[in-house]
Amino acid sequence: MKNIKTIVYALLISAVAFNCSNDDDNTTTPQGPTGIDFSGTYTQDDQMGRPAVNTVFVSAGSKNSFNTTIPSAQDAAFQSMFETNLTGLSPAFANPGDQNALGQDAAAFTSLLATDVLNISLDGTTTFYDGTNVLTGRALADDVITVELLLIFGGEDFTENPALSDDHVDGNDKTFLSSFPYLASPF
């Protein structure tokens, strides 16, 4: 139970850290007449396709390796670690054959999670989950952390472990803009 509480706290902290910033000075980096210079050699130091997935399922000793592994190689390299952590963490996956609301067993679900990318539907609804569409993108108002908690702890019909399946943050504290850049105005 202690591990579950630790993971839930990590998810909540990740959600808050991901959504908050005190950088409200509205400064922009000046760009030359040709735009940003992309010449040179770059290295990948971090990545996050789906919020909190790396934080929850990747062990501390594997963070750098996960962050620098290209997504097409992440499933082969990290799926078994994800499955071990999921089955050790979630009572909804404690028994062989347990599935989440997507009909995925632990192996299928962790294969999806280990490839840490944000899928995008180019011709359909953009949402993390809206009751019909699943992982077809991410709208600003999507309750991503609650969806992740439901898929981890909610079992086949989202009713298992209700105390662990909701972050109780039901919306942004400010209204999103209806035009670009769509983000809520700063405080």
mmCIF file of C-alpha atoms in Angstrom:
data_model
loop_
_atom_site.group_PDB
_atom_site.id
_atom_site.type_symbol
_atom_site.label_atom_id
_atom_site.label_comp_id
_atom_site.label_asym_id
_atom_site.label_seq_id
_atom_site.Cartn_x
_atom_site.Cartn_y
_atom_site.Cartn_z
ATOM 1 C CA MET A 1 0.000 0.000 0.000
ATOM 2 C CA LYS A 2 2.946 2.317 0.745
ATOM 3 C CA ASN A 3 4.179 1.898 -2.852
ATOM 4 C CA ILE A 4 0.731 2.741 -4.214
ATOM 5 C CA LYS A 5 0.585 5.932 -2.154
ATOM 6 C CA THR A 6 4.087 6.857 -3.300
ATOM 7 C CA ILE A 7 3.141 6.333 -6.929
ATOM 8 C CA VAL A 8 -0.094 8.314 -6.565
ATOM 9 C CA TYR A 9 1.860 11.167 -4.983
ATOM 10 C CA ALA A 10 4.401 10.991 -7.825
ATOM 11 C CA LEU A 11 1.576 11.208 -10.368
ATOM 12 C CA LEU A 12 0.041 14.191 -8.619
ATOM 13 C CA ILE A 13 3.374 15.984 -8.295
ATOM 14 C CA SER A 14 4.103 15.290 -11.957
ATOM 15 C CA ALA A 15 0.729 16.711 -12.933
ATOM 16 C CA VAL A 16 1.289 19.877 -10.935
ATOM 17 C CA ALA A 17 4.888 20.273 -12.081
ATOM 18 C CA PHE A 18 3.923 19.736 -15.682
ATOM 19 C CA ASN A 19 1.094 22.243 -15.606
ATOM 20 C CA CYS A 20 2.624 25.065 -13.557
ATOM 21 C CA SER A 21 5.292 27.603 -14.245
ATOM 22 C CA ASN A 22 6.265 30.881 -12.658
ATOM 23 C CA ASP A 23 7.723 32.142 -15.923
ATOM 24 C CA ASP A 24 5.233 34.925 -16.516
ATOM 25 C CA ASP A 25 7.469 37.645 -17.864
ATOM 26 C CA ASN A 26 6.262 37.029 -21.440
ATOM 27 C CA THR A 27 9.721 37.394 -22.912
ATOM 28 C CA THR A 28 10.571 35.756 -26.183
ATOM 29 C CA THR A 29 13.887 34.774 -27.588
ATOM 30 C CA PRO A 30 14.804 37.098 -30.439
ATOM 31 C CA GLN A 31 15.164 35.292 -33.720
ATOM 32 C CA GLY A 32 17.243 36.383 -36.656
ATOM 33 C CA PRO A 33 15.732 37.129 -40.016
ATOM 34 C CA THR A 34 16.027 33.435 -40.983
ATOM 35 C CA GLY A 35 14.536 32.003 -37.755
ATOM 36 C CA ILE A 36 16.083 29.540 -35.354
ATOM 37 C CA ASP A 37 19.438 28.026 -36.308
ATOM 38 C CA PHE A 38 19.116 24.230 -36.234
ATOM 39 C CA SER A 39 22.655 23.562 -37.467
ATOM 40 C CA GLY A 40 25.032 21.671 -35.222
ATOM 41 C CA THR A 41 24.926 18.440 -33.292
ATOM 42 C CA TYR A 42 22.108 17.782 -30.840
ATOM 43 C CA THR A 43 21.648 15.097 -28.217
ATOM 44 C CA GLN A 44 18.418 13.834 -26.737
ATOM 45 C CA ASP A 45 18.459 14.355 -22.966
ATOM 46 C CA ASP A 46 14.794 13.962 -22.027
ATOM 47 C CA GLN A 47 11.437 13.098 -23.453
ATOM 48 C CA MET A 48 7.837 12.911 -22.304
ATOM 49 C CA GLY A 49 5.094 11.710 -24.611
ATOM 50 C CA ARG A 50 2.545 10.997 -21.915
ATOM 51 C CA PRO A 51 2.705 12.869 -18.609
ATOM 52 C CA ALA A 52 3.908 10.904 -15.567
ATOM 53 C CA VAL A 53 4.584 7.638 -17.410
ATOM 54 C CA ASN A 54 8.364 7.995 -17.164
ATOM 55 C CA THR A 55 8.087 9.181 -13.545
ATOM 56 C CA VAL A 56 5.992 6.210 -12.451
ATOM 57 C CA PHE A 57 7.229 3.248 -14.456
ATOM 58 C CA VAL A 58 10.951 3.853 -15.041
ATOM 59 C CA SER A 59 13.252 3.060 -12.135
ATOM 60 C CA ALA A 60 15.660 5.757 -10.992
ATOM 61 C CA GLY A 61 18.686 3.902 -12.341
ATOM 62 C CA SER A 62 17.159 3.670 -15.819
ATOM 63 C CA LYS A 63 15.919 7.266 -16.268
ATOM 64 C CA ASN A 64 18.829 8.462 -18.401
ATOM 65 C CA SER A 65 18.715 5.367 -20.575
ATOM 66 C CA PHE A 66 14.938 5.670 -21.075
ATOM 67 C CA ASN A 67 15.159 9.383 -21.845
ATOM 68 C CA THR A 68 17.783 8.853 -24.525
ATOM 69 C CA THR A 69 16.281 5.756 -26.154
ATOM 70 C CA ILE A 70 14.413 6.476 -29.346
ATOM 71 C CA PRO A 71 10.686 5.640 -29.051
ATOM 72 C CA SER A 72 10.843 2.820 -31.615
ATOM 73 C CA ALA A 73 13.301 0.975 -29.345
ATOM 74 C CA GLN A 74 11.635 1.722 -25.985
ATOM 75 C CA ASP A 75 9.166 -1.178 -26.001
ATOM 76 C CA ALA A 76 11.873 -3.804 -26.458
ATOM 77 C CA ALA A 77 14.132 -2.172 -23.903
ATOM 78 C CA PHE A 78 11.666 -1.221 -21.157
ATOM 79 C CA GLN A 79 8.343 -3.092 -21.467
ATOM 80 C CA SER A 80 9.316 -5.810 -18.979
ATOM 81 C CA MET A 81 10.319 -3.169 -16.384
ATOM 82 C CA PHE A 82 6.996 -1.409 -16.931
ATOM 83 C CA GLU A 83 5.069 -4.682 -16.512
ATOM 84 C CA THR A 84 6.952 -5.584 -13.323
ATOM 85 C CA ASN A 85 6.223 -2.155 -11.871
ATOM 86 C CA LEU A 86 2.569 -2.192 -12.987
ATOM 87 C CA THR A 87 1.794 -5.613 -11.514
ATOM 88 C CA GLY A 88 3.635 -4.721 -8.310
ATOM 89 C CA LEU A 89 1.844 -1.393 -8.046
ATOM 90 C CA SER A 90 -1.735 -1.921 -9.113
ATOM 91 C CA PRO A 91 -4.187 -4.315 -7.462
ATOM 92 C CA ALA A 92 -6.202 -4.092 -10.698
ATOM 93 C CA PHE A 93 -3.434 -6.107 -12.404
ATOM 94 C CA ALA A 94 -2.668 -8.438 -9.477
ATOM 95 C CA ASN A 95 -4.163 -11.559 -11.069
ATOM 96 C CA PRO A 96 -3.322 -13.241 -14.388
ATOM 97 C CA GLY A 97 -5.836 -12.186 -17.019
ATOM 98 C CA ASP A 98 -6.680 -8.859 -15.349
ATOM 99 C CA GLN A 99 -7.319 -6.122 -17.890
ATOM 100 C CA ASN A 100 -7.934 -2.389 -17.976
ATOM 101 C CA ALA A 101 -10.948 -0.685 -19.570
ATOM 102 C CA LEU A 102 -9.206 -0.809 -22.950
ATOM 103 C CA GLY A 103 -9.244 -4.609 -22.764
ATOM 104 C CA GLN A 104 -5.460 -4.729 -22.346
ATOM 105 C CA ASP A 105 -3.717 -7.157 -20.035
ATOM 106 C CA ALA A 106 -0.552 -6.050 -18.213
ATOM 107 C CA ALA A 107 1.737 -6.989 -21.114
ATOM 108 C CA ALA A 108 -0.313 -5.156 -23.750
ATOM 109 C CA PHE A 109 -0.865 -2.080 -21.588
ATOM 110 C CA THR A 110 2.795 -1.749 -20.630
ATOM 111 C CA SER A 111 3.826 -2.246 -24.254
ATOM 112 C CA LEU A 112 1.661 0.750 -25.104
ATOM 113 C CA LEU A 113 3.091 2.794 -22.223
ATOM 114 C CA ALA A 114 6.747 1.865 -22.778
ATOM 115 C CA THR A 115 6.672 3.528 -26.188
ATOM 116 C CA ASP A 116 6.329 6.952 -24.645
ATOM 117 C CA VAL A 117 4.881 9.014 -27.463
ATOM 118 C CA LEU A 118 1.756 11.097 -27.796
ATOM 119 C CA ASN A 119 -0.261 9.561 -30.613
ATOM 120 C CA ILE A 120 -2.175 11.944 -32.840
ATOM 121 C CA SER A 121 -5.180 11.204 -35.026
ATOM 122 C CA LEU A 122 -4.849 13.264 -38.183
ATOM 123 C CA ASP A 123 -8.443 12.769 -39.239
ATOM 124 C CA GLY A 124 -10.421 12.326 -36.061
ATOM 125 C CA THR A 125 -11.095 13.710 -32.634
ATOM 126 C CA THR A 126 -8.072 14.897 -30.697
ATOM 127 C CA THR A 127 -8.338 13.646 -27.140
ATOM 128 C CA PHE A 128 -6.496 11.666 -24.512
ATOM 129 C CA TYR A 129 -9.793 9.939 -23.712
ATOM 130 C CA ASP A 130 -13.353 11.141 -24.193
ATOM 131 C CA GLY A 131 -15.296 7.961 -23.510
ATOM 132 C CA THR A 132 -15.078 6.860 -27.136
ATOM 133 C CA ASN A 133 -11.720 7.922 -28.549
ATOM 134 C CA VAL A 134 -8.555 6.832 -26.745
ATOM 135 C CA LEU A 135 -5.080 8.316 -27.120
ATOM 136 C CA THR A 136 -5.844 10.148 -30.342
ATOM 137 C CA GLY A 137 -4.028 13.239 -29.128
ATOM 138 C CA ARG A 138 -4.416 15.578 -26.216
ATOM 139 C CA ALA A 139 -6.743 18.526 -25.836
ATOM 140 C CA LEU A 140 -5.807 21.165 -23.280
ATOM 141 C CA ALA A 141 -8.797 20.359 -21.085
ATOM 142 C CA ASP A 142 -8.251 16.583 -21.084
ATOM 143 C CA ASP A 143 -7.890 15.181 -17.567
ATOM 144 C CA VAL A 144 -4.801 13.193 -18.502
ATOM 145 C CA ILE A 145 -3.691 12.142 -15.019
ATOM 146 C CA THR A 146 -7.141 10.840 -14.061
ATOM 147 C CA VAL A 147 -7.310 8.869 -17.316
ATOM 148 C CA GLU A 148 -3.909 7.360 -16.583
ATOM 149 C CA LEU A 149 -4.962 6.531 -13.009
ATOM 150 C CA LEU A 150 -8.168 4.898 -14.299
ATOM 151 C CA LEU A 151 -6.214 2.771 -16.765
ATOM 152 C CA ILE A 152 -3.708 1.762 -14.093
ATOM 153 C CA PHE A 153 -6.028 1.207 -11.127
ATOM 154 C CA GLY A 154 -9.614 1.198 -12.459
ATOM 155 C CA GLY A 155 -9.761 -2.360 -13.738
ATOM 156 C CA GLU A 156 -12.001 -3.560 -16.555
ATOM 157 C CA ASP A 157 -14.768 -0.996 -16.000
ATOM 158 C CA PHE A 158 -13.058 1.867 -14.136
ATOM 159 C CA THR A 159 -14.770 0.846 -10.845
ATOM 160 C CA GLU A 160 -11.889 -0.888 -9.076
ATOM 161 C CA ASN A 161 -9.834 1.050 -6.530
ATOM 162 C CA PRO A 162 -11.832 4.296 -6.718
ATOM 163 C CA ALA A 163 -9.637 5.987 -4.116
ATOM 164 C CA LEU A 164 -6.640 5.562 -6.443
ATOM 165 C CA SER A 165 -8.360 6.305 -9.741
ATOM 166 C CA ASP A 166 -8.922 10.054 -9.628
ATOM 167 C CA ASP A 167 -6.617 12.982 -8.947
ATOM 168 C CA HIS A 168 -9.666 15.139 -8.084
ATOM 169 C CA VAL A 169 -8.405 17.973 -10.268
ATOM 170 C CA ASP A 170 -11.399 18.353 -12.532
ATOM 171 C CA GLY A 171 -10.385 21.294 -14.656
ATOM 172 C CA ASN A 172 -8.013 24.137 -15.270
ATOM 173 C CA ASP A 173 -8.308 27.053 -12.881
ATOM 174 C CA LYS A 174 -8.687 29.497 -15.785
ATOM 175 C CA THR A 175 -10.637 29.269 -19.021
ATOM 176 C CA PHE A 176 -8.644 28.349 -22.105
ATOM 177 C CA LEU A 177 -8.616 30.812 -25.000
ATOM 178 C CA SER A 178 -10.775 30.000 -28.036
ATOM 179 C CA SER A 179 -8.025 31.052 -30.466
ATOM 180 C CA PHE A 180 -4.277 30.555 -30.774
ATOM 181 C CA PRO A 181 -2.315 30.073 -28.522
ATOM 182 C CA TYR A 182 -5.345 28.524 -26.750
ATOM 183 C CA LEU A 183 -3.598 28.443 -23.360
ATOM 184 C CA ALA A 184 -5.220 30.258 -20.464
ATOM 185 C CA SER A 185 -3.936 33.736 -19.817
ATOM 186 C CA PRO A 186 -1.335 34.086 -17.058
ATOM 187 C CA PHE A 187 -2.486 35.128 -13.614
#
